[in-house]
Amino acid sequence: MPELPEVEVTMRGIKPALKDTVINAVWFDDKRLREPFSPDLKRLEGAVVLDVKRRAKYIVVKTSQGSLLIHLGMTGHLSMLKDPSDLSESSRKLHDHFELALNNGIVIRYNDSRRFGLIHYYPQDESPYEGDYLRDLGPEPLEDDFTADYLYGALSKRKKAVKLAIMDARVVVGVGNIYASEVLFLSRINPKRRACSLSKAECELLCREIKKTLARSIEKGGTTIINFQGADGKMGYFVQDLNVYGHAGKPCPVCANTILQEVIGQRSTYYCPVCQH
DNA sequence: AGTGGCACCTGTGTGC
DNA sequence: TGCACACAGGTGCCAC
């Protein structure tokens, strides 16, 4: 599910429930996600949650007894449960893998059918930002250090398709397969172009569209995606706003020519062959 | 160093 | 209805 906007919305949704509360209990099952659950996660029991942040598509939970790094993978979802009938162990459903029980009566539960997600514990003397997962990441697309100049410099060094380059987390984080197609459409750039072939002006356009598209999607998701009962946050979403993703064979919203679907780097890519050069 | 290909999983939809 | 297969929003690792 999650691209950057959904992770941001999830983070904003759970932050008020988590911050300044005590983690009473940590539970995880015996399946593995991207990596196996570490028994050290139990060291979070009794910890005070100090802060909750997002970096790229990761959620970082800082506590008095170490930090927790959460990634939702393709199908991960966090729900906040407070209804007593949802709190018991017997209320756990298929693919529930991890849980934090808080001293405010709320349970944060992680469900992930494909198990491409990640739950990683860092002891107090280690910074998640210096660990393997976060250390080498590129700039946040919505921060001021992600600029057209930066993007131009980063793309000029790469010969691969521009679509793959903007999905590379060392170039910029948070642009997933859906948004890659969308922002290239909005910038009128053909996804198969070599990254290094983009002009300065095209990078300015692309940089602006990345920021605009992600910001707008966060605004939209803010009201619909996270819900307290965790009923499953699939409704809403931003599907209605997509111009090309999933629109193979349909008319381009700009020129009415047929949207094409093509595989680039093993992933489906959608574009208008007439508008995008 | 940069790049392409694959692996990790399960669920869903399609075509026979 | 059953089965085989393709495909799905992410990312790390491997060999060139």
mmCIF file with all atom_site columns, N, CA, C and O in Angstrom, chain A residues 50-91:
data_model
loop_
_atom_site.group_PDB
_atom_site.id
_atom_site.type_symbol
_atom_site.label_atom_id
_atom_site.label_alt_id
_atom_site.label_comp_id
_atom_site.label_asym_id
_atom_site.label_entity_id
_atom_site.label_seq_id
_atom_site.pdbx_PDB_ins_code
_atom_site.Cartn_x
_atom_site.Cartn_y
_atom_site.Cartn_z
_atom_site.occupancy
_atom_site.B_iso_or_equiv
_atom_site.pdbx_formal_charge
_atom_site.auth_seq_id
_atom_site.auth_comp_id
_atom_site.auth_asym_id
_atom_site.auth_atom_id
_atom_site.pdbx_PDB_model_num
ATOM 1   N N  . LEU A 1 50 ? 9.357   8.962   23.399 1.00 0.00 ? 50 LEU A N  1
ATOM 2   C CA . LEU A 1 50 ? 9.803   10.358  23.408 1.00 0.00 ? 50 LEU A CA 1
ATOM 3   C C  . LEU A 1 50 ? 9.418   11.095  22.140 1.00 0.00 ? 50 LEU A C  1
ATOM 4   O O  . LEU A 1 50 ? 9.107   12.280  22.163 1.00 0.00 ? 50 LEU A O  1
ATOM 5   N N  . ASP A 1 51 ? 9.453   10.400  20.996 1.00 0.00 ? 51 ASP A N  1
ATOM 6   C CA . ASP A 1 51 ? 9.130   11.089  19.745 1.00 0.00 ? 51 ASP A CA 1
ATOM 7   C C  . ASP A 1 51 ? 8.800   10.070  18.656 1.00 0.00 ? 51 ASP A C  1
ATOM 8   O O  . ASP A 1 51 ? 9.250   8.932   18.694 1.00 0.00 ? 51 ASP A O  1
ATOM 9   N N  . VAL A 1 52 ? 8.019   10.520  17.687 1.00 0.00 ? 52 VAL A N  1
ATOM 10  C CA . VAL A 1 52 ? 7.651   9.692   16.536 1.00 0.00 ? 52 VAL A CA 1
ATOM 11  C C  . VAL A 1 52 ? 7.874   10.525  15.282 1.00 0.00 ? 52 VAL A C  1
ATOM 12  O O  . VAL A 1 52 ? 7.346   11.631  15.179 1.00 0.00 ? 52 VAL A O  1
ATOM 13  N N  . LYS A 1 53 ? 8.678   10.004  14.365 1.00 0.00 ? 53 LYS A N  1
ATOM 14  C CA . LYS A 1 53 ? 8.994   10.762  13.154 1.00 0.00 ? 53 LYS A CA 1
ATOM 15  C C  . LYS A 1 53 ? 8.937   9.856   11.937 1.00 0.00 ? 53 LYS A C  1
ATOM 16  O O  . LYS A 1 53 ? 8.907   8.634   12.061 1.00 0.00 ? 53 LYS A O  1
ATOM 17  N N  . ARG A 1 54 ? 8.948   10.483  10.765 1.00 0.00 ? 54 ARG A N  1
ATOM 18  C CA . ARG A 1 54 ? 9.060   9.733   9.511  1.00 0.00 ? 54 ARG A CA 1
ATOM 19  C C  . ARG A 1 54 ? 10.365  10.111  8.823  1.00 0.00 ? 54 ARG A C  1
ATOM 20  O O  . ARG A 1 54 ? 10.753  11.278  8.818  1.00 0.00 ? 54 ARG A O  1
ATOM 21  N N  . ARG A 1 55 ? 11.054  9.101   8.278  1.00 0.00 ? 55 ARG A N  1
ATOM 22  C CA . ARG A 1 55 ? 12.201  9.363   7.402  1.00 0.00 ? 55 ARG A CA 1
ATOM 23  C C  . ARG A 1 55 ? 12.046  8.425   6.217  1.00 0.00 ? 55 ARG A C  1
ATOM 24  O O  . ARG A 1 55 ? 11.955  7.210   6.398  1.00 0.00 ? 55 ARG A O  1
ATOM 25  N N  . ALA A 1 56 ? 11.965  8.996   5.009  1.00 0.00 ? 56 ALA A N  1
ATOM 26  C CA . ALA A 1 56 ? 11.647  8.209   3.822  1.00 0.00 ? 56 ALA A CA 1
ATOM 27  C C  . ALA A 1 56 ? 10.329  7.477   4.090  1.00 0.00 ? 56 ALA A C  1
ATOM 28  O O  . ALA A 1 56 ? 9.378   8.079   4.559  1.00 0.00 ? 56 ALA A O  1
ATOM 29  N N  . LYS A 1 57 ? 10.267  6.179   3.851  1.00 0.00 ? 57 LYS A N  1
ATOM 30  C CA . LYS A 1 57 ? 9.022   5.457   4.136  1.00 0.00 ? 57 LYS A CA 1
ATOM 31  C C  . LYS A 1 57 ? 9.122   4.701   5.452  1.00 0.00 ? 57 LYS A C  1
ATOM 32  O O  . LYS A 1 57 ? 8.367   3.758   5.695  1.00 0.00 ? 57 LYS A O  1
ATOM 33  N N  . TYR A 1 58 ? 10.052  5.093   6.286  1.00 0.00 ? 58 TYR A N  1
ATOM 34  C CA . TYR A 1 58 ? 10.207  4.480   7.598  1.00 0.00 ? 58 TYR A CA 1
ATOM 35  C C  . TYR A 1 58 ? 9.574   5.366   8.672  1.00 0.00 ? 58 TYR A C  1
ATOM 36  O O  . TYR A 1 58 ? 9.596   6.590   8.577  1.00 0.00 ? 58 TYR A O  1
ATOM 37  N N  . ILE A 1 59 ? 9.037   4.734   9.716  1.00 0.00 ? 59 ILE A N  1
ATOM 38  C CA . ILE A 1 59 ? 8.582   5.443   10.902 1.00 0.00 ? 59 ILE A CA 1
ATOM 39  C C  . ILE A 1 59 ? 9.584   5.152   12.014 1.00 0.00 ? 59 ILE A C  1
ATOM 40  O O  . ILE A 1 59 ? 9.930   3.986   12.242 1.00 0.00 ? 59 ILE A O  1
ATOM 41  N N  . VAL A 1 60 ? 10.076  6.206   12.665 1.00 0.00 ? 60 VAL A N  1
ATOM 42  C CA . VAL A 1 60 ? 11.073  6.070   13.718 1.00 0.00 ? 60 VAL A CA 1
ATOM 43  C C  . VAL A 1 60 ? 10.430  6.434   15.049 1.00 0.00 ? 60 VAL A C  1
ATOM 44  O O  . VAL A 1 60 ? 9.951   7.555   15.229 1.00 0.00 ? 60 VAL A O  1
ATOM 45  N N  . VAL A 1 61 ? 10.403  5.480   15.962 1.00 0.00 ? 61 VAL A N  1
ATOM 46  C CA . VAL A 1 61 ? 9.834   5.712   17.288 1.00 0.00 ? 61 VAL A CA 1
ATOM 47  C C  . VAL A 1 61 ? 10.980  5.753   18.293 1.00 0.00 ? 61 VAL A C  1
ATOM 48  O O  . VAL A 1 61 ? 11.637  4.744   18.537 1.00 0.00 ? 61 VAL A O  1
ATOM 49  N N  . LYS A 1 62 ? 11.206  6.920   18.868 1.00 0.00 ? 62 LYS A N  1
ATOM 50  C CA . LYS A 1 62 ? 12.300  7.056   19.833 1.00 0.00 ? 62 LYS A CA 1
ATOM 51  C C  . LYS A 1 62 ? 11.743  6.899   21.241 1.00 0.00 ? 62 LYS A C  1
ATOM 52  O O  . LYS A 1 62 ? 10.751  7.546   21.588 1.00 0.00 ? 62 LYS A O  1
ATOM 53  N N  . THR A 1 63 ? 12.370  6.056   22.031 1.00 0.00 ? 63 THR A N  1
ATOM 54  C CA . THR A 1 63 ? 11.905  5.856   23.404 1.00 0.00 ? 63 THR A CA 1
ATOM 55  C C  . THR A 1 63 ? 13.074  6.022   24.378 1.00 0.00 ? 63 THR A C  1
ATOM 56  O O  . THR A 1 63 ? 14.220  6.160   23.973 1.00 0.00 ? 63 THR A O  1
ATOM 57  N N  . SER A 1 64 ? 12.732  5.943   25.649 1.00 0.00 ? 64 SER A N  1
ATOM 58  C CA . SER A 1 64 ? 13.761  6.060   26.685 1.00 0.00 ? 64 SER A CA 1
ATOM 59  C C  . SER A 1 64 ? 14.636  4.813   26.751 1.00 0.00 ? 64 SER A C  1
ATOM 60  O O  . SER A 1 64 ? 15.653  4.806   27.435 1.00 0.00 ? 64 SER A O  1
ATOM 61  N N  . GLN A 1 65 ? 14.241  3.765   26.049 1.00 0.00 ? 65 GLN A N  1
ATOM 62  C CA . GLN A 1 65 ? 14.998  2.507   26.100 1.00 0.00 ? 65 GLN A CA 1
ATOM 63  C C  . GLN A 1 65 ? 15.329  1.981   24.712 1.00 0.00 ? 65 GLN A C  1
ATOM 64  O O  . GLN A 1 65 ? 15.272  0.779   24.449 1.00 0.00 ? 65 GLN A O  1
ATOM 65  N N  . GLY A 1 66 ? 15.656  2.909   23.833 1.00 0.00 ? 66 GLY A N  1
ATOM 66  C CA . GLY A 1 66 ? 16.024  2.502   22.469 1.00 0.00 ? 66 GLY A CA 1
ATOM 67  C C  . GLY A 1 66 ? 14.984  2.972   21.460 1.00 0.00 ? 66 GLY A C  1
ATOM 68  O O  . GLY A 1 66 ? 13.975  3.563   21.821 1.00 0.00 ? 66 GLY A O  1
ATOM 69  N N  . SER A 1 67 ? 15.270  2.706   20.187 1.00 0.00 ? 67 SER A N  1
ATOM 70  C CA . SER A 1 67 ? 14.381  3.175   19.119 1.00 0.00 ? 67 SER A CA 1
ATOM 71  C C  . SER A 1 67 ? 13.815  2.015   18.323 1.00 0.00 ? 67 SER A C  1
ATOM 72  O O  . SER A 1 67 ? 14.397  0.936   18.257 1.00 0.00 ? 67 SER A O  1
ATOM 73  N N  . LEU A 1 68 ? 12.673  2.289   17.714 1.00 0.00 ? 68 LEU A N  1
ATOM 74  C CA . LEU A 1 68 ? 11.984  1.296   16.904 1.00 0.00 ? 68 LEU A CA 1
ATOM 75  C C  . LEU A 1 68 ? 11.883  1.845   15.492 1.00 0.00 ? 68 LEU A C  1
ATOM 76  O O  . LEU A 1 68 ? 11.476  2.988   15.288 1.00 0.00 ? 68 LEU A O  1
ATOM 77  N N  . LEU A 1 69 ? 12.270  1.025   14.528 1.00 0.00 ? 69 LEU A N  1
ATOM 78  C CA . LEU A 1 69 ? 12.168  1.426   13.128 1.00 0.00 ? 69 LEU A CA 1
ATOM 79  C C  . LEU A 1 69 ? 11.093  0.555   12.489 1.00 0.00 ? 69 LEU A C  1
ATOM 80  O O  . LEU A 1 69 ? 11.142  -0.663  12.576 1.00 0.00 ? 69 LEU A O  1
ATOM 81  N N  . ILE A 1 70 ? 10.111  1.207   11.861 1.00 0.00 ? 70 ILE A N  1
ATOM 82  C CA . ILE A 1 70 ? 8.987   0.467   11.269 1.00 0.00 ? 70 ILE A CA 1
ATOM 83  C C  . ILE A 1 70 ? 8.904   0.801   9.788  1.00 0.00 ? 70 ILE A C  1
ATOM 84  O O  . ILE A 1 70 ? 8.937   1.973   9.407  1.00 0.00 ? 70 ILE A O  1
ATOM 85  N N  . HIS A 1 71 ? 8.811   -0.237  8.950  1.00 0.00 ? 71 HIS A N  1
ATOM 86  C CA . HIS A 1 71 ? 8.560   -0.027  7.523  1.00 0.00 ? 71 HIS A CA 1
ATOM 87  C C  . HIS A 1 71 ? 7.372   -0.888  7.133  1.00 0.00 ? 71 HIS A C  1
ATOM 88  O O  . HIS A 1 71 ? 7.259   -2.025  7.576  1.00 0.00 ? 71 HIS A O  1
ATOM 89  N N  . LEU A 1 72 ? 6.485   -0.352  6.318  1.00 0.00 ? 72 LEU A N  1
ATOM 90  C CA . LEU A 1 72 ? 5.244   -1.060  6.001  1.00 0.00 ? 72 LEU A CA 1
ATOM 91  C C  . LEU A 1 72 ? 5.350   -1.961  4.773  1.00 0.00 ? 72 LEU A C  1
ATOM 92  O O  . LEU A 1 72 ? 4.400   -2.687  4.457  1.00 0.00 ? 72 LEU A O  1
ATOM 93  N N  . GLY A 1 73 ? 6.494   -1.924  4.091  1.00 0.00 ? 73 GLY A N  1
ATOM 94  C CA . GLY A 1 73 ? 6.637   -2.780  2.913  1.00 0.00 ? 73 GLY A CA 1
ATOM 95  C C  . GLY A 1 73 ? 5.563   -2.493  1.886  1.00 0.00 ? 73 GLY A C  1
ATOM 96  O O  . GLY A 1 73 ? 5.195   -1.349  1.651  1.00 0.00 ? 73 GLY A O  1
ATOM 97  N N  . MET A 1 74 ? 5.047   -3.539  1.257  1.00 0.00 ? 74 MET A N  1
ATOM 98  C CA . MET A 1 74 ? 3.999   -3.368  0.251  1.00 0.00 ? 74 MET A CA 1
ATOM 99  C C  . MET A 1 74 ? 2.612   -3.426  0.873  1.00 0.00 ? 74 MET A C  1
ATOM 100 O O  . MET A 1 74 ? 1.679   -2.782  0.410  1.00 0.00 ? 74 MET A O  1
ATOM 101 N N  . THR A 1 75 ? 2.460   -4.239  1.889  1.00 0.00 ? 75 THR A N  1
ATOM 102 C CA . THR A 1 75 ? 1.105   -4.521  2.391  1.00 0.00 ? 75 THR A CA 1
ATOM 103 C C  . THR A 1 75 ? 0.965   -4.275  3.893  1.00 0.00 ? 75 THR A C  1
ATOM 104 O O  . THR A 1 75 ? -0.009  -4.708  4.496  1.00 0.00 ? 75 THR A O  1
ATOM 105 N N  . GLY A 1 76 ? 1.952   -3.611  4.493  1.00 0.00 ? 76 GLY A N  1
ATOM 106 C CA . GLY A 1 76 ? 1.888   -3.389  5.937  1.00 0.00 ? 76 GLY A CA 1
ATOM 107 C C  . GLY A 1 76 ? 0.872   -2.321  6.310  1.00 0.00 ? 76 GLY A C  1
ATOM 108 O O  . GLY A 1 76 ? 0.624   -1.385  5.558  1.00 0.00 ? 76 GLY A O  1
ATOM 109 N N  . HIS A 1 77 ? 0.271   -2.471  7.470  1.00 0.00 ? 77 HIS A N  1
ATOM 110 C CA . HIS A 1 77 ? -0.707  -1.490  7.942  1.00 0.00 ? 77 HIS A CA 1
ATOM 111 C C  . HIS A 1 77 ? -0.683  -1.443  9.463  1.00 0.00 ? 77 HIS A C  1
ATOM 112 O O  . HIS A 1 77 ? -0.666  -2.466  10.124 1.00 0.00 ? 77 HIS A O  1
ATOM 113 N N  . LEU A 1 78 ? -0.679  -0.226  10.000 1.00 0.00 ? 78 LEU A N  1
ATOM 114 C CA . LEU A 1 78 ? -0.755  -0.067  11.447 1.00 0.00 ? 78 LEU A CA 1
ATOM 115 C C  . LEU A 1 78 ? -2.150  0.383   11.815 1.00 0.00 ? 78 LEU A C  1
ATOM 116 O O  . LEU A 1 78 ? -2.691  1.304   11.198 1.00 0.00 ? 78 LEU A O  1
ATOM 117 N N  . SER A 1 79 ? -2.741  -0.250  12.816 1.00 0.00 ? 79 SER A N  1
ATOM 118 C CA . SER A 1 79 ? -4.007  0.271   13.308 1.00 0.00 ? 79 SER A CA 1
ATOM 119 C C  . SER A 1 79 ? -3.896  0.596   14.790 1.00 0.00 ? 79 SER A C  1
ATOM 120 O O  . SER A 1 79 ? -3.110  -0.006  15.516 1.00 0.00 ? 79 SER A O  1
ATOM 121 N N  . MET A 1 80 ? -4.699  1.563   15.199 1.00 0.00 ? 80 MET A N  1
ATOM 122 C CA . MET A 1 80 ? -4.774  1.952   16.607 1.00 0.00 ? 80 MET A CA 1
ATOM 123 C C  . MET A 1 80 ? -6.073  1.422   17.157 1.00 0.00 ? 80 MET A C  1
ATOM 124 O O  . MET A 1 80 ? -7.138  1.776   16.669 1.00 0.00 ? 80 MET A O  1
ATOM 125 N N  . LEU A 1 81 ? -5.972  0.601   18.172 1.00 0.00 ? 81 LEU A N  1
ATOM 126 C CA . LEU A 1 81 ? -7.170  -0.031  18.718 1.00 0.00 ? 81 LEU A CA 1
ATOM 127 C C  . LEU A 1 81 ? -7.389  0.465   20.134 1.00 0.00 ? 81 LEU A C  1
ATOM 128 O O  . LEU A 1 81 ? -6.468  0.521   20.945 1.00 0.00 ? 81 LEU A O  1
ATOM 129 N N  . LYS A 1 82 ? -8.640  0.820   20.443 1.00 0.00 ? 82 LYS A N  1
ATOM 130 C CA . LYS A 1 82 ? -8.939  1.227   21.821 1.00 0.00 ? 82 LYS A CA 1
ATOM 131 C C  . LYS A 1 82 ? -10.222 0.595   22.336 1.00 0.00 ? 82 LYS A C  1
ATOM 132 O O  . LYS A 1 82 ? -10.481 0.609   23.520 1.00 0.00 ? 82 LYS A O  1
ATOM 133 N N  . ASP A 1 83 ? -11.012 0.047   21.426 1.00 0.00 ? 83 ASP A N  1
ATOM 134 C CA . ASP A 1 83 ? -12.232 -0.638  21.851 1.00 0.00 ? 83 ASP A CA 1
ATOM 135 C C  . ASP A 1 83 ? -11.831 -1.927  22.588 1.00 0.00 ? 83 ASP A C  1
ATOM 136 O O  . ASP A 1 83 ? -11.076 -2.722  22.055 1.00 0.00 ? 83 ASP A O  1
ATOM 137 N N  . PRO A 1 84 ? -12.340 -2.109  23.824 1.00 0.00 ? 84 PRO A N  1
ATOM 138 C CA . PRO A 1 84 ? -11.911 -3.270  24.632 1.00 0.00 ? 84 PRO A CA 1
ATOM 139 C C  . PRO A 1 84 ? -12.005 -4.600  23.882 1.00 0.00 ? 84 PRO A C  1
ATOM 140 O O  . PRO A 1 84 ? -11.142 -5.469  24.052 1.00 0.00 ? 84 PRO A O  1
ATOM 141 N N  . SER A 1 85 ? -13.013 -4.742  23.020 1.00 0.00 ? 85 SER A N  1
ATOM 142 C CA . SER A 1 85 ? -13.171 -6.025  22.324 1.00 0.00 ? 85 SER A CA 1
ATOM 143 C C  . SER A 1 85 ? -12.069 -6.251  21.302 1.00 0.00 ? 85 SER A C  1
ATOM 144 O O  . SER A 1 85 ? -11.883 -7.357  20.807 1.00 0.00 ? 85 SER A O  1
ATOM 145 N N  . ASP A 1 86 ? -11.348 -5.181  20.938 1.00 0.00 ? 86 ASP A N  1
ATOM 146 C CA . ASP A 1 86 ? -10.278 -5.323  19.950 1.00 0.00 ? 86 ASP A CA 1
ATOM 147 C C  . ASP A 1 86 ? -8.911  -5.536  20.586 1.00 0.00 ? 86 ASP A C  1
ATOM 148 O O  . ASP A 1 86 ? -7.928  -5.724  19.891 1.00 0.00 ? 86 ASP A O  1
ATOM 149 N N  . LEU A 1 87 ? -8.854  -5.456  21.903 1.00 0.00 ? 87 LEU A N  1
ATOM 150 C CA . LEU A 1 87 ? -7.539  -5.454  22.544 1.00 0.00 ? 87 LEU A CA 1
ATOM 151 C C  . LEU A 1 87 ? -7.030  -6.857  22.878 1.00 0.00 ? 87 LEU A C  1
ATOM 152 O O  . LEU A 1 87 ? -5.841  -7.068  23.007 1.00 0.00 ? 87 LEU A O  1
ATOM 153 N N  . SER A 1 88 ? -7.912  -7.805  23.029 1.00 0.00 ? 88 SER A N  1
ATOM 154 C CA . SER A 1 88 ? -7.492  -9.122  23.498 1.00 0.00 ? 88 SER A CA 1
ATOM 155 C C  . SER A 1 88 ? -6.676  -9.855  22.445 1.00 0.00 ? 88 SER A C  1
ATOM 156 O O  . SER A 1 88 ? -6.737  -9.553  21.257 1.00 0.00 ? 88 SER A O  1
ATOM 157 N N  . GLU A 1 89 ? -5.927  -10.835 22.912 1.00 0.00 ? 89 GLU A N  1
ATOM 158 C CA . GLU A 1 89 ? -5.124  -11.643 21.994 1.00 0.00 ? 89 GLU A CA 1
ATOM 159 C C  . GLU A 1 89 ? -6.011  -12.368 20.982 1.00 0.00 ? 89 GLU A C  1
ATOM 160 O O  . GLU A 1 89 ? -5.625  -12.572 19.840 1.00 0.00 ? 89 GLU A O  1
ATOM 161 N N  . SER A 1 90 ? -7.190  -12.737 21.417 1.00 0.00 ? 90 SER A N  1
ATOM 162 C CA . SER A 1 90 ? -8.073  -13.501 20.528 1.00 0.00 ? 90 SER A CA 1
ATOM 163 C C  . SER A 1 90 ? -8.627  -12.636 19.400 1.00 0.00 ? 90 SER A C  1
ATOM 164 O O  . SER A 1 90 ? -9.165  -13.152 18.426 1.00 0.00 ? 90 SER A O  1
ATOM 165 N N  . SER A 1 91 ? -8.495  -11.326 19.539 1.00 0.00 ? 91 SER A N  1
ATOM 166 C CA . SER A 1 91 ? -8.992  -10.445 18.471 1.00 0.00 ? 91 SER A CA 1
ATOM 167 C C  . SER A 1 91 ? -7.983  -10.314 17.342 1.00 0.00 ? 91 SER A C  1
ATOM 168 O O  . SER A 1 91 ? -8.266  -9.696  16.321 1.00 0.00 ? 91 SER A O  1
#
